[in-house]
JSON list of C-alpha atoms and ligand atoms in Angstrom, two decimals:
[
{"chain": "A", "resi": 1, "resn": "MET", "atom": "CA", "xyz": [-9.55, 21.74, -4.34]},
{"chain": "A", "resi": 2, "resn": "LYS", "atom": "CA", "xyz": [-12.96, 20.01, -4.33]},
{"chain": "A", "resi": 3, "resn": "HIS", "atom": "CA", "xyz": [-12.97, 17.45, -1.55]},
{"chain": "A", "resi": 4, "resn": "VAL", "atom": "CA", "xyz": [-14.79, 15.52, 1.14]},
{"chain": "A", "resi": 5, "resn": "PHE", "atom": "CA", "xyz": [-13.50, 15.49, 4.71]},
{"chain": "A", "resi": 6, "resn": "GLN", "atom": "CA", "xyz": [-14.73, 13.02, 7.33]},
{"chain": "A", "resi": 7, "resn": "LYS", "atom": "CA", "xyz": [-13.40, 13.37, 10.86]},
{"chain": "A", "resi": 8, "resn": "GLY", "atom": "CA", "xyz": [-12.26, 10.10, 12.42]},
{"chain": "A", "resi": 9, "resn": "SER", "atom": "CA", "xyz": [-11.61, 8.98, 15.97]},
{"chain": "A", "resi": 10, "resn": "ASN", "atom": "CA", "xyz": [-7.90, 8.18, 15.66]},
{"chain": "A", "resi": 11, "resn": "ASP", "atom": "CA", "xyz": [-5.15, 10.58, 14.59]},
{"chain": "A", "resi": 12, "resn": "ARG", "atom": "CA", "xyz": [-4.46, 9.05, 11.18]},
{"chain": "A", "resi": 13, "resn": "VAL", "atom": "CA", "xyz": [-5.61, 10.71, 7.95]},
{"chain": "A", "resi": 14, "resn": "LEU", "atom": "CA", "xyz": [-6.30, 8.82, 4.73]},
{"chain": "A", "resi": 15, "resn": "LEU", "atom": "CA", "xyz": [-5.84, 10.91, 1.58]},
{"chain": "A", "resi": 16, "resn": "LEU", "atom": "CA", "xyz": [-7.95, 9.36, -1.20]},
{"chain": "A", "resi": 17, "resn": "LEU", "atom": "CA", "xyz": [-6.98, 10.08, -4.81]},
{"chain": "A", "resi": 18, "resn": "HIS", "atom": "CA", "xyz": [-9.22, 8.77, -7.59]},
{"chain": "A", "resi": 19, "resn": "GLY", "atom": "CA", "xyz": [-8.38, 7.50, -11.08]},
{"chain": "A", "resi": 20, "resn": "THR", "atom": "CA", "xyz": [-8.99, 9.35, -14.37]},
{"chain": "A", "resi": 21, "resn": "GLY", "atom": "CA", "xyz": [-12.66, 10.28, -14.71]},
{"chain": "A", "resi": 22, "resn": "GLY", "atom": "CA", "xyz": [-13.35, 9.73, -11.03]},
{"chain": "A", "resi": 23, "resn": "THR", "atom": "CA", "xyz": [-14.47, 12.03, -8.25]},
{"chain": "A", "resi": 24, "resn": "GLU", "atom": "CA", "xyz": [-13.83, 12.54, -4.57]},
{"chain": "A", "resi": 25, "resn": "HIS", "atom": "CA", "xyz": [-16.64, 10.05, -3.83]},
{"chain": "A", "resi": 26, "resn": "ASP", "atom": "CA", "xyz": [-15.19, 7.03, -5.66]},
{"chain": "A", "resi": 27, "resn": "LEU", "atom": "CA", "xyz": [-12.72, 5.70, -3.16]},
{"chain": "A", "resi": 28, "resn": "LEU", "atom": "CA", "xyz": [-14.60, 6.43, 0.07]},
{"chain": "A", "resi": 29, "resn": "PRO", "atom": "CA", "xyz": [-15.41, 2.71, 0.55]},
{"chain": "A", "resi": 30, "resn": "LEU", "atom": "CA", "xyz": [-11.66, 1.94, 0.57]},
{"chain": "A", "resi": 31, "resn": "ALA", "atom": "CA", "xyz": [-11.19, 4.02, 3.72]},
{"chain": "A", "resi": 32, "resn": "ASP", "atom": "CA", "xyz": [-13.65, 1.74, 5.53]},
{"chain": "A", "resi": 33, "resn": "SER", "atom": "CA", "xyz": [-11.67, -1.32, 4.47]},
{"chain": "A", "resi": 34, "resn": "ILE", "atom": "CA", "xyz": [-8.26, 0.10, 5.37]},
{"chain": "A", "resi": 35, "resn": "ASP", "atom": "CA", "xyz": [-8.77, 2.12, 8.57]},
{"chain": "A", "resi": 36, "resn": "PRO", "atom": "CA", "xyz": [-12.44, 2.75, 9.45]},
{"chain": "A", "resi": 37, "resn": "ASP", "atom": "CA", "xyz": [-11.57, 5.02, 12.40]},
{"chain": "A", "resi": 38, "resn": "ALA", "atom": "CA", "xyz": [-9.19, 7.32, 10.53]},
{"chain": "A", "resi": 39, "resn": "SER", "atom": "CA", "xyz": [-10.08, 10.76, 9.22]},
{"chain": "A", "resi": 40, "resn": "VAL", "atom": "CA", "xyz": [-10.61, 10.82, 5.48]},
{"chain": "A", "resi": 41, "resn": "LEU", "atom": "CA", "xyz": [-9.69, 13.56, 3.04]},
{"chain": "A", "resi": 42, "resn": "SER", "atom": "CA", "xyz": [-10.83, 12.64, -0.44]},
{"chain": "A", "resi": 43, "resn": "VAL", "atom": "CA", "xyz": [-9.85, 15.08, -3.17]},
{"chain": "A", "resi": 44, "resn": "ARG", "atom": "CA", "xyz": [-10.96, 15.68, -6.76]},
{"chain": "A", "resi": 45, "resn": "GLY", "atom": "CA", "xyz": [-8.25, 16.33, -9.35]},
{"chain": "A", "resi": 46, "resn": "ASN", "atom": "CA", "xyz": [-8.19, 19.90, -10.67]},
{"chain": "A", "resi": 47, "resn": "VAL", "atom": "CA", "xyz": [-7.47, 19.03, -14.31]},
{"chain": "A", "resi": 48, "resn": "LEU", "atom": "CA", "xyz": [-10.14, 18.08, -16.86]},
{"chain": "A", "resi": 49, "resn": "GLU", "atom": "CA", "xyz": [-9.39, 15.84, -19.84]},
{"chain": "A", "resi": 50, "resn": "ASN", "atom": "CA", "xyz": [-12.44, 15.73, -22.10]},
{"chain": "A", "resi": 51, "resn": "GLY", "atom": "CA", "xyz": [-14.58, 16.34, -19.03]},
{"chain": "A", "resi": 52, "resn": "MET", "atom": "CA", "xyz": [-12.81, 13.70, -16.95]},
{"chain": "A", "resi": 53, "resn": "PRO", "atom": "CA", "xyz": [-11.15, 14.87, -13.73]},
{"chain": "A", "resi": 54, "resn": "ARG", "atom": "CA", "xyz": [-7.42, 14.06, -13.33]},
{"chain": "A", "resi": 55, "resn": "PHE", "atom": "CA", "xyz": [-4.68, 15.19, -10.99]},
{"chain": "A", "resi": 56, "resn": "PHE", "atom": "CA", "xyz": [-2.31, 16.40, -13.75]},
{"chain": "A", "resi": 57, "resn": "ARG", "atom": "CA", "xyz": [-2.24, 16.72, -17.53]},
{"chain": "A", "resi": 58, "resn": "ARG", "atom": "CA", "xyz": [-0.89, 14.09, -19.88]},
{"chain": "A", "resi": 59, "resn": "LEU", "atom": "CA", "xyz": [0.30, 14.55, -23.44]},
{"chain": "A", "resi": 60, "resn": "ALA", "atom": "CA", "xyz": [-0.81, 11.04, -24.44]},
{"chain": "A", "resi": 61, "resn": "GLU", "atom": "CA", "xyz": [-1.72, 7.83, -22.65]},
{"chain": "A", "resi": 62, "resn": "GLY", "atom": "CA", "xyz": [1.23, 7.10, -20.35]},
{"chain": "A", "resi": 63, "resn": "VAL", "atom": "CA", "xyz": [3.10, 10.30, -21.36]},
{"chain": "A", "resi": 64, "resn": "PHE", "atom": "CA", "xyz": [2.87, 12.86, -18.63]},
{"chain": "A", "resi": 65, "resn": "ASP", "atom": "CA", "xyz": [3.12, 16.66, -18.89]},
{"chain": "A", "resi": 66, "resn": "GLU", "atom": "CA", "xyz": [6.00, 17.01, -16.44]},
{"chain": "A", "resi": 67, "resn": "GLU", "atom": "CA", "xyz": [5.65, 20.75, -15.95]},
{"chain": "A", "resi": 68, "resn": "ASP", "atom": "CA", "xyz": [1.99, 20.34, -15.02]},
{"chain": "A", "resi": 69, "resn": "LEU", "atom": "CA", "xyz": [2.81, 17.28, -12.89]},
{"chain": "A", "resi": 70, "resn": "VAL", "atom": "CA", "xyz": [5.23, 19.33, -10.76]},
{"chain": "A", "resi": 71, "resn": "PHE", "atom": "CA", "xyz": [2.81, 22.28, -10.56]},
{"chain": "A", "resi": 72, "resn": "ARG", "atom": "CA", "xyz": [-0.11, 20.04, -9.52]},
{"chain": "A", "resi": 73, "resn": "THR", "atom": "CA", "xyz": [2.03, 18.12, -7.03]},
{"chain": "A", "resi": 74, "resn": "ASN", "atom": "CA", "xyz": [2.93, 21.37, -5.28]},
{"chain": "A", "resi": 75, "resn": "GLU", "atom": "CA", "xyz": [-0.69, 22.52, -5.48]},
{"chain": "A", "resi": 76, "resn": "LEU", "atom": "CA", "xyz": [-1.88, 19.32, -3.77]},
{"chain": "A", "resi": 77, "resn": "ASN", "atom": "CA", "xyz": [0.83, 19.62, -1.14]},
{"chain": "A", "resi": 78, "resn": "GLU", "atom": "CA", "xyz": [-0.26, 23.19, -0.36]},
{"chain": "A", "resi": 79, "resn": "PHE", "atom": "CA", "xyz": [-3.88, 22.08, -0.24]},
{"chain": "A", "resi": 80, "resn": "LEU", "atom": "CA", "xyz": [-2.92, 19.40, 2.32]},
{"chain": "A", "resi": 81, "resn": "ALA", "atom": "CA", "xyz": [-1.23, 22.00, 4.55]},
{"chain": "A", "resi": 82, "resn": "GLN", "atom": "CA", "xyz": [-4.29, 24.26, 4.34]},
{"chain": "A", "resi": 83, "resn": "ALA", "atom": "CA", "xyz": [-6.71, 21.37, 5.00]},
{"chain": "A", "resi": 84, "resn": "ALA", "atom": "CA", "xyz": [-4.67, 20.34, 8.06]},
{"chain": "A", "resi": 85, "resn": "ARG", "atom": "CA", "xyz": [-5.09, 23.88, 9.44]},
{"chain": "A", "resi": 86, "resn": "ASP", "atom": "CA", "xyz": [-8.79, 24.12, 8.52]},
{"chain": "A", "resi": 87, "resn": "TYR", "atom": "CA", "xyz": [-9.79, 20.71, 9.87]},
{"chain": "A", "resi": 88, "resn": "GLY", "atom": "CA", "xyz": [-7.26, 20.51, 12.68]},
{"chain": "A", "resi": 89, "resn": "PHE", "atom": "CA", "xyz": [-5.52, 17.27, 11.69]},
{"chain": "A", "resi": 90, "resn": "ASN", "atom": "CA", "xyz": [-1.83, 16.43, 11.95]},
{"chain": "A", "resi": 91, "resn": "ARG", "atom": "CA", "xyz": [-0.19, 17.05, 8.53]},
{"chain": "A", "resi": 92, "resn": "ASN", "atom": "CA", "xyz": [2.48, 14.48, 9.39]},
{"chain": "A", "resi": 93, "resn": "LYS", "atom": "CA", "xyz": [-0.07, 11.66, 9.67]},
{"chain": "A", "resi": 94, "resn": "VAL", "atom": "CA", "xyz": [-1.32, 11.70, 6.10]},
{"chain": "A", "resi": 95, "resn": "VAL", "atom": "CA", "xyz": [-1.25, 8.34, 4.28]},
{"chain": "A", "resi": 96, "resn": "ALA", "atom": "CA", "xyz": [-2.23, 8.40, 0.60]},
{"chain": "A", "resi": 97, "resn": "ILE", "atom": "CA", "xyz": [-4.40, 5.78, -1.04]},
{"chain": "A", "resi": 98, "resn": "GLY", "atom": "CA", "xyz": [-4.46, 6.33, -4.78]},
{"chain": "A", "resi": 99, "resn": "TYR", "atom": "CA", "xyz": [-5.70, 4.45, -7.82]},
{"chain": "A", "resi": 100, "resn": "SER", "atom": "CA", "xyz": [-4.17, 4.87, -11.28]},
{"chain": "A", "resi": 101, "resn": "ASN", "atom": "CA", "xyz": [-3.85, 8.62, -11.95]},
{"chain": "A", "resi": 102, "resn": "GLY", "atom": "CA", "xyz": [-4.41, 9.21, -8.21]},
{"chain": "A", "resi": 103, "resn": "ALA", "atom": "CA", "xyz": [-1.64, 6.73, -7.40]},
{"chain": "A", "resi": 104, "resn": "ASN", "atom": "CA", "xyz": [0.61, 8.61, -9.82]},
{"chain": "A", "resi": 105, "resn": "ILE", "atom": "CA", "xyz": [0.14, 11.97, -8.10]},
{"chain": "A", "resi": 106, "resn": "ALA", "atom": "CA", "xyz": [0.71, 10.25, -4.73]},
{"chain": "A", "resi": 107, "resn": "ALA", "atom": "CA", "xyz": [3.95, 8.79, -6.11]},
{"chain": "A", "resi": 108, "resn": "SER", "atom": "CA", "xyz": [4.81, 12.27, -7.38]},
{"chain": "A", "resi": 109, "resn": "LEU", "atom": "CA", "xyz": [4.42, 13.69, -3.84]},
{"chain": "A", "resi": 110, "resn": "LEU", "atom": "CA", "xyz": [6.91, 11.03, -2.67]},
{"chain": "A", "resi": 111, "resn": "PHE", "atom": "CA", "xyz": [9.26, 11.75, -5.60]},
{"chain": "A", "resi": 112, "resn": "HIS", "atom": "CA", "xyz": [9.34, 15.54, -5.20]},
{"chain": "A", "resi": 113, "resn": "LEU", "atom": "CA", "xyz": [8.56, 16.56, -1.62]},
{"chain": "A", "resi": 114, "resn": "LYS", "atom": "CA", "xyz": [10.27, 15.17, 1.46]},
{"chain": "A", "resi": 115, "resn": "ASP", "atom": "CA", "xyz": [7.92, 14.18, 4.32]},
{"chain": "A", "resi": 116, "resn": "SER", "atom": "CA", "xyz": [4.85, 14.91, 2.21]},
{"chain": "A", "resi": 117, "resn": "LEU", "atom": "CA", "xyz": [3.34, 11.52, 3.10]},
{"chain": "A", "resi": 118, "resn": "LYS", "atom": "CA", "xyz": [3.65, 9.22, 6.11]},
{"chain": "A", "resi": 119, "resn": "GLY", "atom": "CA", "xyz": [3.08, 6.29, 3.81]},
{"chain": "A", "resi": 120, "resn": "ALA", "atom": "CA", "xyz": [1.23, 5.31, 0.66]},
{"chain": "A", "resi": 121, "resn": "ILE", "atom": "CA", "xyz": [-0.91, 2.61, -0.90]},
{"chain": "A", "resi": 122, "resn": "LEU", "atom": "CA", "xyz": [-0.54, 2.87, -4.66]},
{"chain": "A", "resi": 123, "resn": "HIS", "atom": "CA", "xyz": [-2.98, 0.86, -6.75]},
{"chain": "A", "resi": 124, "resn": "HIS", "atom": "CA", "xyz": [-1.78, 0.48, -10.36]},
{"chain": "A", "resi": 125, "resn": "PRO", "atom": "CA", "xyz": [0.74, 3.33, -10.40]},
{"chain": "A", "resi": 126, "resn": "MET", "atom": "CA", "xyz": [3.40, 4.24, -12.97]},
{"chain": "A", "resi": 127, "resn": "VAL", "atom": "CA", "xyz": [6.75, 5.99, -12.56]},
{"chain": "A", "resi": 128, "resn": "PRO", "atom": "CA", "xyz": [5.60, 9.64, -12.31]},
{"chain": "A", "resi": 129, "resn": "ARG", "atom": "CA", "xyz": [8.90, 11.11, -13.50]},
{"chain": "A", "resi": 130, "resn": "ARG", "atom": "CA", "xyz": [12.30, 9.74, -14.44]},
{"chain": "A", "resi": 131, "resn": "GLY", "atom": "CA", "xyz": [15.81, 11.14, -14.09]},
{"chain": "A", "resi": 132, "resn": "ILE", "atom": "CA", "xyz": [15.40, 13.05, -10.82]},
{"chain": "A", "resi": 133, "resn": "GLU", "atom": "CA", "xyz": [16.91, 12.47, -7.42]},
{"chain": "A", "resi": 134, "resn": "LEU", "atom": "CA", "xyz": [14.29, 11.40, -4.88]},
{"chain": "A", "resi": 135, "resn": "PRO", "atom": "CA", "xyz": [14.18, 12.78, -1.33]},
{"chain": "A", "resi": 136, "resn": "ASP", "atom": "CA", "xyz": [15.22, 10.46, 1.49]},
{"chain": "A", "resi": 137, "resn": "LEU", "atom": "CA", "xyz": [12.25, 8.14, 2.03]},
{"chain": "A", "resi": 138, "resn": "THR", "atom": "CA", "xyz": [13.69, 6.17, 4.95]},
{"chain": "A", "resi": 139, "resn": "GLY", "atom": "CA", "xyz": [10.85, 5.21, 7.29]},
{"chain": "A", "resi": 140, "resn": "THR", "atom": "CA", "xyz": [8.15, 5.72, 4.65]},
{"chain": "A", "resi": 141, "resn": "PRO", "atom": "CA", "xyz": [6.26, 2.48, 3.93]},
{"chain": "A", "resi": 142, "resn": "VAL", "atom": "CA", "xyz": [4.80, 2.08, 0.44]},
{"chain": "A", "resi": 143, "resn": "PHE", "atom": "CA", "xyz": [2.51, -0.69, -0.79]},
{"chain": "A", "resi": 144, "resn": "ILE", "atom": "CA", "xyz": [2.08, -1.12, -4.54]},
{"chain": "A", "resi": 145, "resn": "THR", "atom": "CA", "xyz": [-0.57, -3.29, -6.16]},
{"chain": "A", "resi": 146, "resn": "ALA", "atom": "CA", "xyz": [-0.34, -4.13, -9.83]},
{"chain": "A", "resi": 147, "resn": "GLY", "atom": "CA", "xyz": [-1.74, -6.38, -12.56]},
{"chain": "A", "resi": 148, "resn": "LYS", "atom": "CA", "xyz": [0.56, -8.63, -14.59]},
{"chain": "A", "resi": 149, "resn": "ASN", "atom": "CA", "xyz": [-1.66, -7.93, -17.59]},
{"chain": "A", "resi": 150, "resn": "ASP", "atom": "CA", "xyz": [-2.30, -4.25, -17.03]},
{"chain": "A", "resi": 151, "resn": "PRO", "atom": "CA", "xyz": [-2.13, -2.56, -20.45]},
{"chain": "A", "resi": 152, "resn": "ILE", "atom": "CA", "xyz": [-2.12, 0.93, -18.94]},
{"chain": "A", "resi": 153, "resn": "CYS", "atom": "CA", "xyz": [0.56, 0.34, -16.30]},
{"chain": "A", "resi": 154, "resn": "PRO", "atom": "CA", "xyz": [2.94, -2.28, -17.76]},
{"chain": "A", "resi": 155, "resn": "ALA", "atom": "CA", "xyz": [4.69, -4.58, -15.26]},
{"chain": "A", "resi": 156, "resn": "LYS", "atom": "CA", "xyz": [8.03, -2.88, -15.95]},
{"chain": "A", "resi": 157, "resn": "GLU", "atom": "CA", "xyz": [6.62, 0.42, -14.65]},
{"chain": "A", "resi": 158, "resn": "THR", "atom": "CA", "xyz": [5.78, -1.32, -11.38]},
{"chain": "A", "resi": 159, "resn": "ASP", "atom": "CA", "xyz": [9.23, -2.89, -11.11]},
{"chain": "A", "resi": 160, "resn": "ASP", "atom": "CA", "xyz": [10.95, 0.42, -11.91]},
{"chain": "A", "resi": 161, "resn": "LEU", "atom": "CA", "xyz": [8.78, 2.37, -9.46]},
{"chain": "A", "resi": 162, "resn": "ALA", "atom": "CA", "xyz": [9.39, -0.14, -6.66]},
{"chain": "A", "resi": 163, "resn": "ALA", "atom": "CA", "xyz": [13.16, -0.04, -7.33]},
{"chain": "A", "resi": 164, "resn": "LEU", "atom": "CA", "xyz": [13.25, 3.80, -7.35]},
{"chain": "A", "resi": 165, "resn": "LEU", "atom": "CA", "xyz": [11.29, 4.05, -4.09]},
{"chain": "A", "resi": 166, "resn": "ALA", "atom": "CA", "xyz": [13.34, 1.34, -2.40]},
{"chain": "A", "resi": 167, "resn": "GLY", "atom": "CA", "xyz": [16.52, 3.04, -3.66]},
{"chain": "A", "resi": 168, "resn": "ALA", "atom": "CA", "xyz": [15.45, 6.19, -1.82]},
{"chain": "A", "resi": 169, "resn": "GLY", "atom": "CA", "xyz": [14.99, 4.19, 1.39]},
{"chain": "A", "resi": 170, "resn": "ALA", "atom": "CA", "xyz": [11.22, 3.56, 1.32]},
{"chain": "A", "resi": 171, "resn": "GLU", "atom": "CA", "xyz": [10.07, 0.24, 2.74]},
{"chain": "A", "resi": 172, "resn": "THR", "atom": "CA", "xyz": [8.42, -1.00, -0.45]},
{"chain": "A", "resi": 173, "resn": "ASP", "atom": "CA", "xyz": [6.17, -4.03, -0.94]},
{"chain": "A", "resi": 174, "resn": "VAL", "atom": "CA", "xyz": [4.53, -5.12, -4.19]},
{"chain": "A", "resi": 175, "resn": "HIS", "atom": "CA", "xyz": [1.37, -7.21, -4.51]},
{"chain": "A", "resi": 176, "resn": "TRP", "atom": "CA", "xyz": [0.75, -8.74, -7.95]},
{"chain": "A", "resi": 177, "resn": "GLU", "atom": "CA", "xyz": [-2.52, -9.91, -9.43]},
{"chain": "A", "resi": 178, "resn": "MET", "atom": "CA", "xyz": [-3.03, -11.82, -12.70]},
{"chain": "A", "resi": 179, "resn": "ASN", "atom": "CA", "xyz": [-5.42, -9.09, -13.80]},
{"chain": "A", "resi": 180, "resn": "GLY", "atom": "CA", "xyz": [-5.52, -5.92, -15.83]},
{"chain": "A", "resi": 181, "resn": "HIS", "atom": "CA", "xyz": [-5.98, -2.31, -14.71]},
{"chain": "A", "resi": 182, "resn": "MET", "atom": "CA", "xyz": [-9.07, -2.79, -12.54]},
{"chain": "A", "resi": 183, "resn": "LEU", "atom": "CA", "xyz": [-8.92, -2.45, -8.78]},
{"chain": "A", "resi": 184, "resn": "THR", "atom": "CA", "xyz": [-9.92, -5.80, -7.28]},
{"chain": "A", "resi": 185, "resn": "ALA", "atom": "CA", "xyz": [-11.30, -6.75, -3.86]},
{"chain": "A", "resi": 186, "resn": "THR", "atom": "CA", "xyz": [-8.30, -9.02, -3.24]},
{"chain": "A", "resi": 187, "resn": "GLU", "atom": "CA", "xyz": [-5.80, -6.20, -3.66]},
{"chain": "A", "resi": 188, "resn": "VAL", "atom": "CA", "xyz": [-7.82, -3.97, -1.34]},
{"chain": "A", "resi": 189, "resn": "ARG", "atom": "CA", "xyz": [-7.78, -6.78, 1.24]},
{"chain": "A", "resi": 190, "resn": "ALA", "atom": "CA", "xyz": [-4.03, -7.17, 0.78]},
{"chain": "A", "resi": 191, "resn": "ALA", "atom": "CA", "xyz": [-3.61, -3.43, 1.29]},
{"chain": "A", "resi": 192, "resn": "ALA", "atom": "CA", "xyz": [-5.71, -3.53, 4.46]},
{"chain": "A", "resi": 193, "resn": "GLN", "atom": "CA", "xyz": [-3.56, -6.35, 5.85]},
{"chain": "A", "resi": 194, "resn": "TRP", "atom": "CA", "xyz": [-0.35, -4.48, 4.94]},
{"chain": "A", "resi": 195, "resn": "PHE", "atom": "CA", "xyz": [-1.67, -1.26, 6.53]},
{"chain": "A", "resi": 196, "resn": "LYS", "atom": "CA", "xyz": [-2.33, -3.05, 9.84]},
{"chain": "A", "resi": 197, "resn": "THR", "atom": "CA", "xyz": [1.29, -4.14, 10.15]},
{"chain": "A", "resi": 198, "resn": "HIS", "atom": "CA", "xyz": [2.97, -1.00, 8.75]},
{"chain": "A", "resi": 199, "resn": "LEU", "atom": "CA", "xyz": [0.89, 2.03, 9.67]},
{"chain": "A", "resi": 200, "resn": "ALA", "atom": "CA", "xyz": [-1.82, 1.28, 12.23]},
{"chain": "B", "resi": 301, "resn": "LIG", "atom": "C1", "xyz": [-2.33, 8.29, -15.74]},
{"chain": "B", "resi": 301, "resn": "LIG", "atom": "O1", "xyz": [-1.98, 8.96, -14.78]},
{"chain": "B", "resi": 301, "resn": "LIG", "atom": "O2", "xyz": [-2.46, 8.77, -16.87]},
{"chain": "B", "resi": 301, "resn": "LIG", "atom": "C2", "xyz": [-2.65, 6.86, -15.47]},
{"chain": "B", "resi": 301, "resn": "LIG", "atom": "O3", "xyz": [-1.55, 6.11, -15.28]},
{"chain": "B", "resi": 301, "resn": "LIG", "atom": "C3", "xyz": [-3.51, 6.24, -16.43]},
{"chain": "B", "resi": 301, "resn": "LIG", "atom": "C4", "xyz": [-4.87, 6.75, -16.25]},
{"chain": "B", "resi": 301, "resn": "LIG", "atom": "O4", "xyz": [-5.14, 7.43, -15.28]},
{"chain": "B", "resi": 301, "resn": "LIG", "atom": "O5", "xyz": [-5.70, 6.46, -17.10]}
]
């Protein structure tokens, strides 16, 4: 997969996953806010929707192509294993930071593949898939940020996602903003604070 890798001075690895229409360069500034000494692996989604990169196909806004979601989730997981070998980082130290579609594929890793992430910061995610049993997520901290007025990720999606993750044992925290779908500086600061106490 197209990506940027930056070697850090501690053993943590931040996996950056952009929103629809983004690239591997979009979220690089977030890594500096969250853990400036960590290695960074920022990936571009392999799917194109009208020229816009995404991490998996959707049938309509908010309606995901589940078969492609599962295929792309496994593809990303295999890419992570290969990148760990190529760059010599510890595969077990990968923490995802995703926004929107990138948060959804990160949530999908948590939903489908045990021990795929050490933790996750999900900015404006949705429930990636319903009606499946999640792996045991005990010991996996997850921070969700959401907007009360987000038309793309309605508040109920956030509540449902938090409940599903917590039900699987993940230590789940939710940060609400009175905003829409955009990623704000205050939620990035909240994520940085949360990261310090849960993953640093
Ligand atoms: C998606 O994965 O489709 C997101 O929730 C919405 C978007 O990326 O526009």
